[in-house]
C-alpha positions in Angstrom: 16.2 10.6 -9.7 13.7 7.5 -10.2 13.2 5.4 -7.0 15.5 2.2 -7.2 12.4 0.2 -7.0 8.8 0.1 -6.4 7.3 -2.8 -4.1 3.6 -3.0 -4.2 2.1 -4.7 -1.3 -1.3 -6.2 -0.2 -0.9 -6.8 3.3 -1.7 -10.0 5.3 -5.5 -10.6 5.7 -7.0 -9.9 9.3 -6.7 -12.9 11.6 -9.8 -15.1 10.7 -10.5 -13.4 7.9 -10.0 -13.0 4.1 -10.3 -9.7 2.9 -11.6 -8.5 -0.6 -10.3 -4.8 -1.1 -12.1 -4.8 -4.4 -15.7 -5.3 -3.4 -18.3 -2.5 -2.1 -16.8 -0.1 -4.6 -13.4 -0.6 -3.7 -14.1 0.1 0.1 -13.5 -3.7 0.9 -15.2 -6.6 2.4 -14.1 -9.4 5.0 -15.1 -13.3 4.7 -14.4 -15.7 7.3 -11.1 -17.7 6.9 -11.4 -20.2 4.3 -13.1 -18.3 1.7 -11.2 -17.8 -1.7 -8.7 -15.3 -2.1 -9.5 -11.9 -3.9 -6.3 -10.1 -4.8 -7.2 -6.4 -5.7 -7.4 -5.8 -9.1 -5.8 -2.6 -9.1 -2.5 -3.9 -8.1 -1.6 -5.6 -11.6 -2.8 -2.3 -13.2 -0.6 -0.3 -11.1 2.2 -2.7 -11.8 2.0 -2.7 -15.5 1.9 1.1 -15.4 5.2 1.2 -13.7 7.0 -1.4 -15.9 5.9 0.0 -19.0 8.0 3.1 -18.2 11.0 0.6 -17.4 10.5 0.8 -13.6 11.4 -2.2 -11.5 8.3 -3.5 -9.4 8.1 -6.2 -7.0 4.7 -7.5 -5.8 4.0 -8.8 -2.5 0.5 -10.5 -2.4 0.3 -11.4 1.1 -3.4 -11.8 1.4 -4.2 -14.3 -1.6 -1.0 -16.1 -0.8 -2.2 -16.2 3.0 1.4 -15.0 4.0 1.7 -14.2 7.8 2.9 -10.8 8.7 6.3 -12.0 9.1 6.8 -13.5 5.9 5.4 -10.8 4.1 7.7 -8.3 6.1 10.6 -10.9 4.9 9.5 -10.6 1.1 9.2 -6.7 1.1 12.8 -6.4 3.2 14.3 -8.7 0.5 13.0 -6.4 -2.5 13.6 -3.1 -0.9 16.5 -1.1 -1.9 17.6 2.5 -0.1 14.9 4.9 -1.5 12.3 2.5 -2.5 8.9 2.9 -2.6 6.7 0.5 -0.5 3.2 1.1 -1.9 0.5 -0.3 0.5 -3.1 -1.3 -0.5 -5.8 -0.7 2.1 -9.5 -0.9 2.6 -12.2 0.2 5.3 -12.6 -3.1 7.1 -8.5 -3.8 7.0 -7.1 0.0 7.7 -6.2 -0.8 11.2 -4.5 -4.0 10.5 -3.0 -2.0 7.4 -1.6 0.7 9.5 -0.2 -1.7 12.1 1.5 -3.5 9.2 2.9 -0.2 7.9 4.1 0.5 11.3 6.2 -2.8 11.2 7.1 -2.0 7.6 8.6 1.1 8.8 10.5 -0.4 11.5 11.9 -3.2 9.3 12.6 -0.9 6.2 13.7 2.5 7.5 15.3 3.2 4.3 12.1 3.1 2.1 9.4 5.6 1.7 6.0 3.9 2.6 3.1 5.1 0.4 -0.6 4.4 1.3 -3.5 4.0 -1.2 -7.0 2.8 -1.7 -10.5 4.4 -2.2 -10.8 4.9 1.5 -7.9 7.0 2.0 -9.8 10.3 1.6 -12.6 9.6 4.2 -10.3 8.0 6.6 -7.3 10.4 6.3 -7.9 11.5 9.9 -7.2 7.9 10.9 -4.1 7.6 8.7 -2.7 10.8 10.2 -2.4 9.2 13.4 0.1 6.3 11.9 3.8 8.3 11.8 4.9 5.2 9.4 2.9 6.3 6.4 5.0 8.8 4.6 2.5 9.6 1.5 -1.2 9.1 1.2 -2.6 8.8 -2.4 -6.1 10.1 -3.0 -8.2 8.5 -5.7 -6.7 6.2 -8.6 -3.2 5.8 -7.7 -1.5 4.8 -11.2 -0.4 8.4 -12.0 0.5 9.3 -8.4 2.7 6.3 -7.7 4.2 6.8 -11.2 5.2 10.2 -10.7 6.6 9.1 -7.0 8.7 6.8 -8.9 10.1 9.0 -11.5 11.3 10.9 -8.4 8.9 13.9 -9.0 9.1 16.3 -6.3 6.1 15.8 -3.7 4.8 19.3 -4.1 4.3 18.6 -7.8 2.2 15.7 -7.5 -1.2 16.3 -7.5 -3.6 14.0 -5.5 -1.3 13.0 -2.4 -0.7 14.3 1.1 2.8 13.6 2.7 4.7 14.4 6.0 7.0 17.3 6.5 10.6 15.7 6.3 9.7 13.3 3.6 
């Protein structure tokens, strides 16, 4: 059974910085506050992949819109239904801030499944495992894996992911 909807999220920038999650081969880079916004380009591609199959998608671009964490959480909570996928983009310099966001997201939307993706998920998997709010981790390009999750494919049948027992 397909998920009711998918919410793609670029979390807020770390305090005092602007995040460019696409630079450095997708591992990311931080710039001082006031720098131009750099929305991750893989998010519109992921949204297009999902909508091309008729899936409902909401995008919360907190970084480029310079949303506060509370405003981003409000936007996500307004879009979430029971069983929704909350797909969060991360990067090397933002991993701790993004994982803290996932924790607050889990508290705010316990009915949703939190999915984390970005080029750093493989090398930082040890760190991601320490955050119990993350239900599913996507390794590599996220399009096919997130599409499979949105289709309701059994987790064990989706290559390129790791998940917590009970998810």
